[in-house]
XYZ file of C-alpha atoms in Angstrom:
346
model
C 14.955 9.986 24.995
C 11.446 9.592 26.826
C 9.385 10.302 24.993
C 5.261 10.384 24.828
C 4.908 6.784 24.677
C 7.282 6.269 27.916
C 4.568 8.466 29.525
C 1.804 6.862 28.677
C 3.124 3.225 29.494
C 4.257 4.792 33.254
C 0.788 6.558 33.405
C -1.050 3.591 32.349
C -3.321 5.158 29.175
C -3.563 5.619 26.388
C -1.185 7.320 23.699
C -4.127 9.694 22.459
C -5.417 10.563 25.550
C -0.835 11.868 26.508
C -1.152 13.704 23.219
C -4.390 15.539 24.330
C -2.501 16.526 27.947
C 0.714 18.081 26.231
C -1.176 20.504 23.806
C -4.056 20.891 25.762
C -6.012 19.785 22.921
C -9.576 17.856 23.441
C -11.315 16.812 26.690
C -9.677 14.888 29.535
C -10.830 14.199 32.796
C -9.047 15.732 35.339
C -8.143 12.203 37.176
C -6.747 11.248 33.998
C -4.752 14.883 33.454
C -3.009 14.530 36.798
C -2.108 10.328 35.625
C -0.944 12.174 32.841
C 1.625 14.878 34.330
C 2.459 13.129 37.555
C 4.410 10.379 35.242
C 6.006 13.381 32.894
C 7.688 14.339 36.235
C 8.216 11.105 37.473
C 10.116 10.912 34.117
C 11.488 14.203 34.107
C 9.569 14.089 29.943
C 10.290 17.606 28.544
C 7.657 17.603 25.605
C 9.120 18.863 22.491
C 7.874 21.825 21.113
C 7.360 20.872 16.953
C 5.029 18.267 18.905
C 3.330 20.862 20.882
C 2.689 22.350 17.309
C 1.221 18.684 15.502
C -1.644 18.814 13.755
C -2.342 15.273 14.343
C -2.722 14.890 10.318
C -1.736 12.707 7.632
C -1.491 12.998 4.516
C -2.248 10.418 2.092
C -1.521 10.429 -1.656
C -2.396 7.269 -3.870
C -2.714 7.746 -7.709
C -6.395 7.071 -7.557
C -8.894 6.228 -6.045
C -11.074 5.103 -8.739
C -9.475 1.334 -8.863
C -10.503 -1.000 -6.842
C -7.151 -1.604 -4.777
C -6.349 2.013 -4.327
C -10.038 2.594 -3.133
C -9.953 -0.565 -0.693
C -6.515 0.314 0.784
C -7.628 3.814 1.249
C -10.389 2.885 3.309
C -8.465 0.390 5.433
C -5.742 3.623 6.314
C -8.106 5.832 6.970
C -9.495 3.502 9.850
C -5.938 2.639 10.852
C -5.246 6.863 11.267
C -8.521 7.505 13.024
C -7.827 4.858 15.358
C -4.184 6.408 16.310
C -6.379 9.838 16.217
C -5.387 11.141 13.565
C -7.160 12.345 11.058
C -6.333 11.899 6.507
C -6.137 14.397 4.151
C -6.166 12.188 0.857
C -4.797 12.957 -2.812
C -5.745 11.102 -5.582
C -3.981 12.809 -8.162
C -5.475 11.569 -11.324
C -8.880 11.728 -9.625
C -7.957 15.651 -8.049
C -5.077 16.520 -11.496
C -2.297 17.391 -9.374
C 0.764 16.402 -8.083
C 2.679 15.431 -4.748
C 4.321 18.896 -4.696
C 1.365 20.319 -3.239
C 1.631 18.232 -0.509
C 5.769 17.980 0.092
C 4.786 21.926 0.437
C 2.332 21.614 3.016
C 4.385 19.060 5.161
C 7.352 21.019 4.843
C 5.317 24.387 6.234
C 3.991 21.793 8.988
C 0.301 21.786 7.696
C 0.322 18.173 8.176
C 2.558 15.949 10.147
C 3.251 13.216 7.358
C 2.895 11.309 3.995
C 2.241 8.142 2.844
C 3.410 7.962 -0.797
C 1.905 5.705 -2.765
C 1.764 6.630 -6.459
C 4.215 6.911 -9.234
C 6.249 9.350 -8.662
C 8.804 11.212 -11.237
C 11.662 12.732 -8.533
C 15.271 11.009 -8.036
C 15.481 9.487 -4.006
C 17.251 12.523 -3.387
C 14.290 14.590 -3.302
C 12.277 12.692 -0.835
C 15.248 12.415 1.457
C 16.213 15.999 1.494
C 13.017 17.267 3.023
C 13.291 15.722 6.295
C 9.980 15.134 7.463
C 8.006 12.120 8.383
C 7.325 10.206 5.393
C 6.782 5.794 4.625
C 6.378 5.181 1.054
C 3.972 2.554 -0.073
C 4.793 -0.498 -2.619
C 7.628 2.034 -3.806
C 11.316 2.646 -3.242
C 11.995 6.428 -2.602
C 15.161 6.915 -1.525
C 17.765 5.949 1.242
C 16.350 6.656 4.385
C 12.775 6.376 3.529
C 11.209 3.262 5.077
C 8.689 1.167 2.627
C 6.077 -1.495 3.182
C 4.609 -3.549 0.736
C 2.803 -6.793 0.309
C 5.376 -9.915 -0.502
C 5.226 -10.246 -4.261
C 7.426 -13.189 -5.552
C 5.383 -14.890 -2.411
C 2.571 -14.000 -5.175
C 4.195 -14.963 -8.100
C 4.931 -18.194 -6.895
C 1.649 -19.348 -5.351
C 0.013 -17.750 -8.805
C 3.026 -19.910 -10.799
C 2.197 -22.935 -9.505
C -1.231 -23.294 -9.240
C -1.177 -22.474 -12.777
C 1.533 -25.509 -13.624
C -0.485 -28.338 -11.429
C -3.502 -27.444 -13.310
C -2.235 -27.982 -16.445
C -2.649 -24.546 -18.007
C -0.765 -24.347 -21.532
C -0.662 -20.277 -22.561
C -1.019 -17.784 -19.402
C -1.824 -14.135 -20.470
C -0.004 -11.816 -18.093
C -1.745 -8.138 -17.574
C -0.197 -5.159 -16.147
C 1.464 -1.732 -16.348
C 3.900 -0.693 -18.786
C 6.894 -2.962 -19.643
C 8.919 -0.231 -19.115
C 8.660 -0.143 -15.299
C 10.515 -3.962 -15.119
C 13.471 -1.876 -15.390
C 12.382 -0.648 -12.456
C 12.045 -3.532 -10.000
C 13.083 -1.494 -6.997
C 11.869 1.159 -7.635
C 8.179 -0.329 -7.997
C 7.664 -3.853 -6.110
C 4.644 -4.882 -7.862
C 6.112 -6.391 -11.096
C 7.981 -8.866 -9.460
C 4.503 -11.479 -9.304
C 4.972 -10.680 -13.086
C 8.739 -11.400 -12.995
C 8.347 -13.864 -11.299
C 5.549 -15.948 -12.450
C 6.665 -15.433 -16.015
C 10.109 -17.389 -15.160
C 8.436 -20.149 -13.239
C 6.250 -21.153 -16.371
C 9.622 -20.312 -18.194
C 11.517 -23.358 -16.650
C 7.802 -25.081 -16.402
C 7.459 -25.374 -20.597
C 3.976 -22.729 -20.496
C 3.677 -20.949 -22.798
C 3.065 -17.154 -21.486
C 2.143 -13.207 -22.687
C 2.162 -9.866 -21.230
C 0.080 -7.604 -22.488
C 0.549 -3.965 -21.426
C -2.471 -2.215 -19.874
C -1.281 1.152 -19.381
C -1.010 3.454 -15.820
C -2.620 2.394 -13.391
C -5.553 5.033 -13.662
C -6.235 4.469 -16.377
C -9.660 2.553 -15.283
C -11.015 2.232 -18.778
C -7.615 1.058 -21.040
C -7.923 -1.991 -18.493
C -11.268 -2.735 -19.401
C -10.566 -2.652 -23.306
C -7.554 -4.575 -22.381
C -8.904 -7.786 -20.668
C -11.522 -7.683 -23.834
C -9.013 -7.637 -26.339
C -6.786 -10.368 -25.452
C -9.693 -13.003 -26.942
C -9.302 -11.378 -29.801
C -5.497 -11.824 -29.891
C -4.522 -14.605 -27.994
C -7.196 -17.709 -29.866
C -5.691 -20.455 -27.327
C -5.328 -18.462 -24.859
C -6.324 -21.144 -21.214
C -4.974 -18.493 -18.015
C -5.740 -15.101 -17.701
C -3.568 -13.198 -14.981
C -4.908 -9.641 -13.585
C -5.432 -7.195 -11.622
C -9.512 -7.366 -9.851
C -10.886 -5.428 -12.539
C -9.321 -6.514 -15.458
C -9.689 -10.678 -14.082
C -13.515 -9.049 -13.504
C -13.597 -7.977 -16.805
C -12.085 -11.071 -18.213
C -14.193 -13.086 -17.108
C -17.507 -11.095 -17.944
C -16.017 -11.040 -21.828
C -15.407 -15.058 -21.180
C -19.295 -15.823 -20.083
C -20.466 -13.563 -22.775
C -18.756 -15.502 -25.204
C -19.722 -19.029 -23.851
C -16.588 -20.202 -22.646
C -16.290 -21.986 -20.103
C -14.636 -20.919 -16.872
C -12.775 -22.389 -15.417
C -12.587 -26.262 -17.584
C -11.871 -24.081 -20.824
C -10.335 -21.303 -19.298
C -9.166 -20.139 -15.628
C -8.844 -16.922 -14.617
C -6.711 -15.567 -11.769
C -7.393 -11.514 -9.428
C -4.357 -10.369 -8.496
C -4.567 -7.773 -5.091
C -8.163 -9.668 -3.642
C -10.971 -6.548 -3.252
C -14.478 -7.016 -2.889
C -14.587 -7.024 -6.642
C -13.118 -10.715 -6.380
C -16.012 -11.635 -5.086
C -18.886 -10.204 -7.468
C -17.094 -10.693 -10.723
C -20.256 -12.868 -11.784
C -18.224 -16.059 -10.405
C -16.039 -15.908 -7.381
C -12.300 -15.084 -8.472
C -9.349 -17.369 -7.627
C -7.186 -14.319 -6.307
C -4.170 -13.305 -4.469
C -5.305 -11.575 -1.536
C -3.123 -8.660 0.111
C -3.546 -8.308 3.619
C -4.819 -4.732 3.573
C -5.416 -4.658 7.396
C -1.728 -5.432 8.044
C -0.473 -2.872 5.281
C -2.356 -0.343 7.337
C -1.560 -0.854 10.299
C 2.612 -1.692 9.342
C 2.080 1.934 7.608
C 0.757 3.735 10.732
C 3.221 1.798 12.631
C 5.850 3.496 10.653
C 4.412 6.663 10.447
C 4.067 6.930 14.739
C 8.194 6.090 14.064
C 9.271 8.601 11.452
C 7.328 11.215 14.073
C 8.695 10.179 16.831
C 11.949 10.078 15.237
C 11.180 13.337 13.977
C 10.640 14.929 17.155
C 13.492 13.445 19.163
C 11.425 11.321 21.077
C 12.415 7.918 19.859
C 12.463 5.541 22.416
C 9.148 3.721 22.378
C 7.434 4.847 19.404
C 11.225 3.443 17.305
C 10.465 0.055 19.082
C 6.867 -0.550 17.995
C 7.784 0.192 14.472
C 10.475 -2.494 14.443
C 13.474 -1.633 12.113
C 12.767 2.449 12.098
C 15.130 5.313 11.009
C 15.107 8.689 11.476
C 12.849 10.876 9.610
C 14.653 11.051 6.100
C 18.081 11.962 7.807
C 20.464 9.490 5.115
C 20.158 6.245 7.090
C 19.501 2.796 5.150
C 15.985 2.316 3.535
C 14.193 -0.338 5.696
C 10.502 -1.990 4.645
C 8.126 -4.742 6.020
C 7.112 -7.275 3.901
C 3.372 -7.981 4.593
C 2.139 -11.631 3.348
C 0.025 -12.538 0.294
C -2.624 -15.413 0.415
C -4.452 -17.120 -2.467
C -8.171 -17.955 -2.249
C -9.309 -20.367 -4.233
C -12.960 -19.290 -5.708
C -14.787 -20.534 -8.939
C -12.402 -20.035 -11.765
C -9.293 -22.113 -11.398
C -8.781 -26.324 -11.480
């Protein structure tokens, strides 16, 4: 079936220009409009009624934007959508004290075109697939037929473990979310880096303890946990946690007169701006925020096109795209991560 991307390619214009002509919104020069209309006639393109009623607004559901990771991801995602002439409607669940239900209702009433779901949800997979509207998951599995994007956390775990093993670490403390999430490795892909580090350190005979720091939105709990490590584990010589945890741990170590990295190595996981502003440049596993945002936006393009029955070019650009929550197998984009050496490892 012919879609707007086919029209854009034939006319030699951008997708946004075709959208403006089809939806009769915004300014388009007479020359550009003539090119688009000629291409539509040549391809026998008939605009879908749903496409005519597009809001060009994407809902983005985050657990909180107080956390450096989600603040950084939100900025990149908003920038990526803006480049595609799409507006971003942000729902920060913890900060607004609202759940995702209001946004799902808006999506079902066609008040937005799609949702990027990046927050924890207690709804079963069947709930999300029953919505039959464009939804893309970030760093979680929402169910059959809902495409997902995540970083390669197994790779991140291998990079961390290899750094610690090669540098002679003896007692490593990992800091993360509730351990109960470990039973849901497919639902919470992020924990895979913890599991990978634990496995590799165990194989190398290196002691490793896991400390729970509460849910991601509880910033104070993460800070308190980072400080408490030194009281709980007097022989700790390596700490691994989010940028926030790593930054607080570094500051606490320096306050206590502990030499970093001679006596204590610290590795951050995420690679946000905090890794550069903690007092020393943190060694960090950096998630590729631009690539993650681009993959989420591309998946959303494909979901919207599929929902409108115009899957041809859009689906091709979106990789292994599936119909919008139509019950097909879930597809997943996995984005590579990088270990950025800093001043906090040997």
